[in-house]
mmCIF file with all atom_site columns, C-alpha atoms in Angstrom:
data_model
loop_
_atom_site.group_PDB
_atom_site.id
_atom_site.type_symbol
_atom_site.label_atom_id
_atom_site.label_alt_id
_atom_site.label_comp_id
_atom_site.label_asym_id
_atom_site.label_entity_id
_atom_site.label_seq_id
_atom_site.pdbx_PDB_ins_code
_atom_site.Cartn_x
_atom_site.Cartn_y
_atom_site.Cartn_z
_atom_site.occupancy
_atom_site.B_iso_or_equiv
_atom_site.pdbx_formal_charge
_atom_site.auth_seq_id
_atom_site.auth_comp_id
_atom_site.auth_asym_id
_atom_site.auth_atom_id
_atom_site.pdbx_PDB_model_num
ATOM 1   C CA . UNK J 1 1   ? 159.239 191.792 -83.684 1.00 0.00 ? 243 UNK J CA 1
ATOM 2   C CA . UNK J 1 2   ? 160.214 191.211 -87.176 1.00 0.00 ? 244 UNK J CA 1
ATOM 3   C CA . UNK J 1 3   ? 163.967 192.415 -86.647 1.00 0.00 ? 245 UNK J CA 1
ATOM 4   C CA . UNK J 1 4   ? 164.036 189.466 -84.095 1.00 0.00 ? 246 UNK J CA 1
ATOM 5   C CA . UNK J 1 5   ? 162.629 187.123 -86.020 1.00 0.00 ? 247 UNK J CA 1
ATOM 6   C CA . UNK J 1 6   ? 165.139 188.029 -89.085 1.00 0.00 ? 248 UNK J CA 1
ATOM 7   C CA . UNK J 1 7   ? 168.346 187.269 -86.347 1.00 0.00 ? 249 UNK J CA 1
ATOM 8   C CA . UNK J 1 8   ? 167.042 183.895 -85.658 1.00 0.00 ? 250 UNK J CA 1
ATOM 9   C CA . UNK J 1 9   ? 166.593 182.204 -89.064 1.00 0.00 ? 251 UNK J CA 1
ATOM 10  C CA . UNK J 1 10  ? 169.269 180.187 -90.368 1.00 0.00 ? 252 UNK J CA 1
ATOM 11  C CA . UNK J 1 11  ? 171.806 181.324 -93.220 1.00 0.00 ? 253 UNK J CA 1
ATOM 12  C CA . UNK J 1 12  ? 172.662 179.433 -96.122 1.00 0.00 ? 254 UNK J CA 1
ATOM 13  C CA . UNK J 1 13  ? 176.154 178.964 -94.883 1.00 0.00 ? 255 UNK J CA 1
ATOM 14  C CA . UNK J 1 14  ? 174.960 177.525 -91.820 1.00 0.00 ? 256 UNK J CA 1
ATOM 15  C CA . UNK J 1 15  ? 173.267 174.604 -93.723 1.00 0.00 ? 257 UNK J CA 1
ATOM 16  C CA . UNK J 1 16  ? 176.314 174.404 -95.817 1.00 0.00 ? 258 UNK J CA 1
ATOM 17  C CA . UNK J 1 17  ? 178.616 174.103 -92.726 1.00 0.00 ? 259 UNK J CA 1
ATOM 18  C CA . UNK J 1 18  ? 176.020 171.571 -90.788 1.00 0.00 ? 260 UNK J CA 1
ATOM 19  C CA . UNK J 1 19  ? 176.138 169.560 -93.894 1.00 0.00 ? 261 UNK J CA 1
ATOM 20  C CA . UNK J 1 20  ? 179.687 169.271 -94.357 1.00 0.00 ? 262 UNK J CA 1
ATOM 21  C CA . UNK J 1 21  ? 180.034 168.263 -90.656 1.00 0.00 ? 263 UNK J CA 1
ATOM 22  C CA . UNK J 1 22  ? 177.110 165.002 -91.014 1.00 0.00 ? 264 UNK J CA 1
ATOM 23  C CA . UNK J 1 23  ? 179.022 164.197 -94.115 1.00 0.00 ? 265 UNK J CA 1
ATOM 24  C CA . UNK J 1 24  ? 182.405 164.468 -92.549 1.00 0.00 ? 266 UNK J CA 1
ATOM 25  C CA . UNK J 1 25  ? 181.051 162.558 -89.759 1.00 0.00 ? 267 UNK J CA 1
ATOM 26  C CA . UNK J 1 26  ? 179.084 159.640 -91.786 1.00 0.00 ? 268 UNK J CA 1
ATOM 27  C CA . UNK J 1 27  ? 182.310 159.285 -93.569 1.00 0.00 ? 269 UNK J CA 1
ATOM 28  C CA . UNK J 1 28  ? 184.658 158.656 -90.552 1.00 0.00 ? 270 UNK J CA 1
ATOM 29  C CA . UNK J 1 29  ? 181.892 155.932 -89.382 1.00 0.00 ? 271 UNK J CA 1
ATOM 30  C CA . UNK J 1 30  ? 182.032 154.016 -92.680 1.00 0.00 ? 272 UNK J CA 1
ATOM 31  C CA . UNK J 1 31  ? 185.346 154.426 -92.569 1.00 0.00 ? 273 UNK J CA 1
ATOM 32  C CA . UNK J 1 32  ? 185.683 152.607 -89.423 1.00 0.00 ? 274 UNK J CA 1
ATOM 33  C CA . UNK J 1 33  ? 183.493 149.926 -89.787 1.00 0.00 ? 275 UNK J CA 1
ATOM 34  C CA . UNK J 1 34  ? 184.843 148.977 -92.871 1.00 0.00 ? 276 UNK J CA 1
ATOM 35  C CA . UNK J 1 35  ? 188.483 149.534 -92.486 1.00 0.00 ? 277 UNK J CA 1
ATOM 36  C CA . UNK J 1 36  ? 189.226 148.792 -88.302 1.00 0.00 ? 278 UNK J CA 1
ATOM 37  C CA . UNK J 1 37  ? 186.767 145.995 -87.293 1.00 0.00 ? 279 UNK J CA 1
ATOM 38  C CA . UNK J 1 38  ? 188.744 142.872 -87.132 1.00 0.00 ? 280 UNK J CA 1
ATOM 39  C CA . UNK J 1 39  ? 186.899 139.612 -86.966 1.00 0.00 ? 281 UNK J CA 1
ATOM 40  C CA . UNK J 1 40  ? 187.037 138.003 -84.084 1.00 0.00 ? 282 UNK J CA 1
ATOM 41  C CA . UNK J 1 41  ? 188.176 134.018 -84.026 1.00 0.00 ? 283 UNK J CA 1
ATOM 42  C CA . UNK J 1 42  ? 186.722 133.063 -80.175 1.00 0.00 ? 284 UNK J CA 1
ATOM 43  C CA . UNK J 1 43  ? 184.647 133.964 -77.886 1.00 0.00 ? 285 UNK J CA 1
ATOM 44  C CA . UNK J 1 44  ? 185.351 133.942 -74.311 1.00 0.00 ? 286 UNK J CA 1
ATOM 45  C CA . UNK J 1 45  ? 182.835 133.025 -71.965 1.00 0.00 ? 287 UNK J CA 1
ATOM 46  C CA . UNK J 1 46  ? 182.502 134.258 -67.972 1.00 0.00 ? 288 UNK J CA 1
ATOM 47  C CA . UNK J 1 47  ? 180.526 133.408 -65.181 1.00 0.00 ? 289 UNK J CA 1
ATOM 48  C CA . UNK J 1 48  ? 180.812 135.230 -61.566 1.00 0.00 ? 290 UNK J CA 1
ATOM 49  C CA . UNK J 1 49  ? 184.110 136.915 -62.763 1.00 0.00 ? 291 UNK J CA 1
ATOM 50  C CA . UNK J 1 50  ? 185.777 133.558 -63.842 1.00 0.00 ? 292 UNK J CA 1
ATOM 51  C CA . UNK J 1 51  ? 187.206 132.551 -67.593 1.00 0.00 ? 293 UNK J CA 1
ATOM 52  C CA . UNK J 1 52  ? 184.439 129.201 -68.080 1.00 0.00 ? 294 UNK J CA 1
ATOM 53  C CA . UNK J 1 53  ? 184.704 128.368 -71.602 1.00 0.00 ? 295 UNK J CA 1
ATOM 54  C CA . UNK J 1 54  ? 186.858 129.544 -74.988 1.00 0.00 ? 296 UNK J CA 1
ATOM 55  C CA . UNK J 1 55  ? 184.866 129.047 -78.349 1.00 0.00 ? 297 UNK J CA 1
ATOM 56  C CA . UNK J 1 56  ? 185.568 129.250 -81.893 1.00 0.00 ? 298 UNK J CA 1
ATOM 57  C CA . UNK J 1 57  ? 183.137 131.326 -83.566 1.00 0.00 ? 299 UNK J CA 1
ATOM 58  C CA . UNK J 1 58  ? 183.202 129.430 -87.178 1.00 0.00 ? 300 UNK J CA 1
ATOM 59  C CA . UNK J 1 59  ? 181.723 126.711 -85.492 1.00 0.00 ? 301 UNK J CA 1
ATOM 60  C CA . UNK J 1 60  ? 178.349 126.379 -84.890 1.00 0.00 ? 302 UNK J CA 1
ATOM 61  C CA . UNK J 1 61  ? 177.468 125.421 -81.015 1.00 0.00 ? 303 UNK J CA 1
ATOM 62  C CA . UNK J 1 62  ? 174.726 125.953 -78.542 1.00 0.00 ? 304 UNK J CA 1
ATOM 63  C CA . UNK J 1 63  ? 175.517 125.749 -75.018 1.00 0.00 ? 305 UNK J CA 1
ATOM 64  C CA . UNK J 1 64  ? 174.404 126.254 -72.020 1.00 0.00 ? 306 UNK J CA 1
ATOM 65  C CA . UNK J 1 65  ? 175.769 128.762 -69.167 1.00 0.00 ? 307 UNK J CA 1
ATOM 66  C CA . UNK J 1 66  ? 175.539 128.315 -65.325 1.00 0.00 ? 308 UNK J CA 1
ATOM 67  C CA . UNK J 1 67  ? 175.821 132.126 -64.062 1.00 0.00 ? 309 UNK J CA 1
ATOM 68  C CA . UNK J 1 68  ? 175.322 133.090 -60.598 1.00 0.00 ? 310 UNK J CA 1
ATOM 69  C CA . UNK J 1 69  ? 172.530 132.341 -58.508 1.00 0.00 ? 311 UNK J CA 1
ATOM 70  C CA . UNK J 1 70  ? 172.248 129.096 -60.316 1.00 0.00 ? 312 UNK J CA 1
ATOM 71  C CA . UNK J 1 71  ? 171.060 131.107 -63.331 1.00 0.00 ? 313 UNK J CA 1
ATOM 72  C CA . UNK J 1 72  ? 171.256 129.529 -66.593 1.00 0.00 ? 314 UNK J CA 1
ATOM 73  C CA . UNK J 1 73  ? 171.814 131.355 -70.400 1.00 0.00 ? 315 UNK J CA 1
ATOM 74  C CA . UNK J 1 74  ? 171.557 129.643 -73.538 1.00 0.00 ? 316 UNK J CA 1
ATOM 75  C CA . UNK J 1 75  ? 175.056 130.744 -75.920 1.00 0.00 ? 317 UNK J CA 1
ATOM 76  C CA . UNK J 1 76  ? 173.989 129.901 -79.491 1.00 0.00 ? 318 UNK J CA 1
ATOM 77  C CA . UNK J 1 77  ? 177.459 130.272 -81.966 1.00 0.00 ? 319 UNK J CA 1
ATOM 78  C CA . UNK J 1 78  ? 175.794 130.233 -85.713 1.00 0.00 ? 320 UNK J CA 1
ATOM 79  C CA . UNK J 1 79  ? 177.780 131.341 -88.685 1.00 0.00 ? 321 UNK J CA 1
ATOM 80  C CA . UNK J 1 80  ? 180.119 133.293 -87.428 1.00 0.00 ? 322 UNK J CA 1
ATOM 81  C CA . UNK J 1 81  ? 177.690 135.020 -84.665 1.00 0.00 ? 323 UNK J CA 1
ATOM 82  C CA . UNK J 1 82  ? 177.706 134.813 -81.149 1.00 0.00 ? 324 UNK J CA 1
ATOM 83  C CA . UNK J 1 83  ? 174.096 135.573 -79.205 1.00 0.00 ? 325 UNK J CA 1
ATOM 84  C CA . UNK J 1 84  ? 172.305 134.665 -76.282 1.00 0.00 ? 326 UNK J CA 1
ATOM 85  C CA . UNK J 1 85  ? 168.767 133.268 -77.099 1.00 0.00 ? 327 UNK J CA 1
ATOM 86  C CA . UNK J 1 86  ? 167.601 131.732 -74.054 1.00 0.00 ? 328 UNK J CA 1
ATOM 87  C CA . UNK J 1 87  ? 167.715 132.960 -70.416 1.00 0.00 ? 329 UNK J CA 1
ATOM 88  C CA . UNK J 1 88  ? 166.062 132.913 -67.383 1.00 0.00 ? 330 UNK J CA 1
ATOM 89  C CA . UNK J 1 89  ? 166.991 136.210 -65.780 1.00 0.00 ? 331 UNK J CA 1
ATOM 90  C CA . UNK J 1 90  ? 164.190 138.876 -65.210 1.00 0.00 ? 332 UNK J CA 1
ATOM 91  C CA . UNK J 1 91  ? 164.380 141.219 -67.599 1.00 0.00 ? 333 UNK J CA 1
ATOM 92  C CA . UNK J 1 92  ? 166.205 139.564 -70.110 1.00 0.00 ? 334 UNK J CA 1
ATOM 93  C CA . UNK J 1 93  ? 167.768 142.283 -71.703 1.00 0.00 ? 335 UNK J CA 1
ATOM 94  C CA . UNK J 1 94  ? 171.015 140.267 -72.883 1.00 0.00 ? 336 UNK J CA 1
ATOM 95  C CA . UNK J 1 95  ? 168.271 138.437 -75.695 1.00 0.00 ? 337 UNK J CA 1
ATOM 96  C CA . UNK J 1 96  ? 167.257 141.608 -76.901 1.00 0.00 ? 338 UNK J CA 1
ATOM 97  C CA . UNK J 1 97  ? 171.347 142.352 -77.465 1.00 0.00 ? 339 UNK J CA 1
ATOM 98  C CA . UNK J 1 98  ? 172.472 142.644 -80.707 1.00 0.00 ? 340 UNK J CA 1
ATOM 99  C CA . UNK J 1 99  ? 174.680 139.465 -82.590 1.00 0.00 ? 341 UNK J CA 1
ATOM 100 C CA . UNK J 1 100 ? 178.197 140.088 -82.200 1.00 0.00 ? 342 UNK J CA 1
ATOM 101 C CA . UNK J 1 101 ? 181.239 139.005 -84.092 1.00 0.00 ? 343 UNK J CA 1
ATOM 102 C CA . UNK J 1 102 ? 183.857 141.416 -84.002 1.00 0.00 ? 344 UNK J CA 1
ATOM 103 C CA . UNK J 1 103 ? 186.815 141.580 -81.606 1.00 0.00 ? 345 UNK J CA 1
ATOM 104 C CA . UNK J 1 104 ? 185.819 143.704 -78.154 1.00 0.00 ? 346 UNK J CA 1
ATOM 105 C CA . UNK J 1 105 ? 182.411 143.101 -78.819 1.00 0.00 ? 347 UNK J CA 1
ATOM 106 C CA . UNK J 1 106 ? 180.324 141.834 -75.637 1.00 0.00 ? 348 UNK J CA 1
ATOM 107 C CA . UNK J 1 107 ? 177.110 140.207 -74.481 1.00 0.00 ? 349 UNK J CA 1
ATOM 108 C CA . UNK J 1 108 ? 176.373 140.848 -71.022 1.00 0.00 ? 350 UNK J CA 1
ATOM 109 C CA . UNK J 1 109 ? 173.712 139.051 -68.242 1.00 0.00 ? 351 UNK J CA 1
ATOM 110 C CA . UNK J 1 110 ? 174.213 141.053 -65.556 1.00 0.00 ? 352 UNK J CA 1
ATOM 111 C CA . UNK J 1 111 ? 171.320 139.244 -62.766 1.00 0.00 ? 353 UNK J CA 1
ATOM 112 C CA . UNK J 1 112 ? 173.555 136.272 -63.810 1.00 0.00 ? 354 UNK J CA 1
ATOM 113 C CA . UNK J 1 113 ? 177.189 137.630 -63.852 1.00 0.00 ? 355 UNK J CA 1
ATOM 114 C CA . UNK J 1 114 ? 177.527 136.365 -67.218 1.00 0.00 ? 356 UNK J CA 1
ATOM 115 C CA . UNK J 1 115 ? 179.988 138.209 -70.012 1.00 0.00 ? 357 UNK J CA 1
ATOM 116 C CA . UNK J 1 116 ? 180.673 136.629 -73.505 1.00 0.00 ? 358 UNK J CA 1
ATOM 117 C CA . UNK J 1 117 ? 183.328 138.545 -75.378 1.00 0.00 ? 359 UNK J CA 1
ATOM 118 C CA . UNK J 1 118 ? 184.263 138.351 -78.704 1.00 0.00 ? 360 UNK J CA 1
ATOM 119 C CA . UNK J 1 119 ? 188.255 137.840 -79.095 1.00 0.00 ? 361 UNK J CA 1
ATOM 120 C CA . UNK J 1 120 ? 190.986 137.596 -82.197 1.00 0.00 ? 362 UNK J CA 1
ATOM 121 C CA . UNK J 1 121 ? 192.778 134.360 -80.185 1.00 0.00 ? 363 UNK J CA 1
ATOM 122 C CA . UNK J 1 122 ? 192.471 131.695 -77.362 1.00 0.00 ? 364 UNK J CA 1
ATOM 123 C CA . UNK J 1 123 ? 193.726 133.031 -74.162 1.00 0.00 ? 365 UNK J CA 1
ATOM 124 C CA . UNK J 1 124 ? 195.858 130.215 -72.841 1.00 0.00 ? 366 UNK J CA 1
ATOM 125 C CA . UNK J 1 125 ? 196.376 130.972 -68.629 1.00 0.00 ? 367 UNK J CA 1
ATOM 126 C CA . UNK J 1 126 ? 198.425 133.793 -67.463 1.00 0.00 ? 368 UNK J CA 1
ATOM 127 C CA . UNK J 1 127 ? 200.069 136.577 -69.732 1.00 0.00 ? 369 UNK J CA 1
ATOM 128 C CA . UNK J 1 128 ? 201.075 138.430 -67.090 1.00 0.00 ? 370 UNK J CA 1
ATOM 129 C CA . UNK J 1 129 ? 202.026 139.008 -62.949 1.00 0.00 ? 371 UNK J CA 1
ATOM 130 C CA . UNK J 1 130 ? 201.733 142.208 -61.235 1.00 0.00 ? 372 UNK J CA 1
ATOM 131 C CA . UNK J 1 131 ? 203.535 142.895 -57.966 1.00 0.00 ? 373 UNK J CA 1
#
């Protein structure tokens, strides 16, 4: 019993190696955030699959969003951030979502079909036709 007990404790160089790993790891994350997050400029808003609105996020706006099923979410824009603080969906989950600023960040009501992304420019139409 003690023989198996001896196999199954961890080595010093296992601690070593685990440690250089989280620090390896934590170091690639910081590295990330601080060096490949680009700041978004607008924020796109969509309701039922459809491009409804284009806002600048350094101004500060509160508006309100018609989603499906006559649904309606509250978009508040406030220094710099975009979040949803009002809704009348069930759950509403897309309150409880995070403020978002960067580009490719999202905010998403799914009962109401509603999407707000975070992008670096104003779409304007059509960039591009597949046949």
């Amino acid at each position: 019993m003690m023989q198996l007990m001896k196999k199954n404790r961890i080595k010093r160089n296992d601690i070593i190696l685990t440690t250089i790993f989280l620090i390896t790891a934590i170091l690639f994350f910081a590295g990330y955030n601080l060096f490949f997050h680009e700041k978004g400029n607008y924020v796109q808003v969509m309701a039922d699959g459809k491009v409804v609105n284009s806002l600048p996020l350094n101004t500060d706006i509160t508006i309100t969003i018609n989603g499906y099923n006559n649904g309606e979410n509250v978009l508040q824009i406030k220094d710099g951030y975009a979040s949803i603080t009002e809704s009348d969906c069930p759950d509403r989950l897309c309150q409880k979502q995070k403020k978002i600023r960067y580009n490719g960040e999202t905010l998403v009501c799914l009962p109401h079909k509603v999407v707000v992304s975070v992008i670096s420019q104003e779409e304007t139409g059509i960039d591009g036709t597949a046949y």
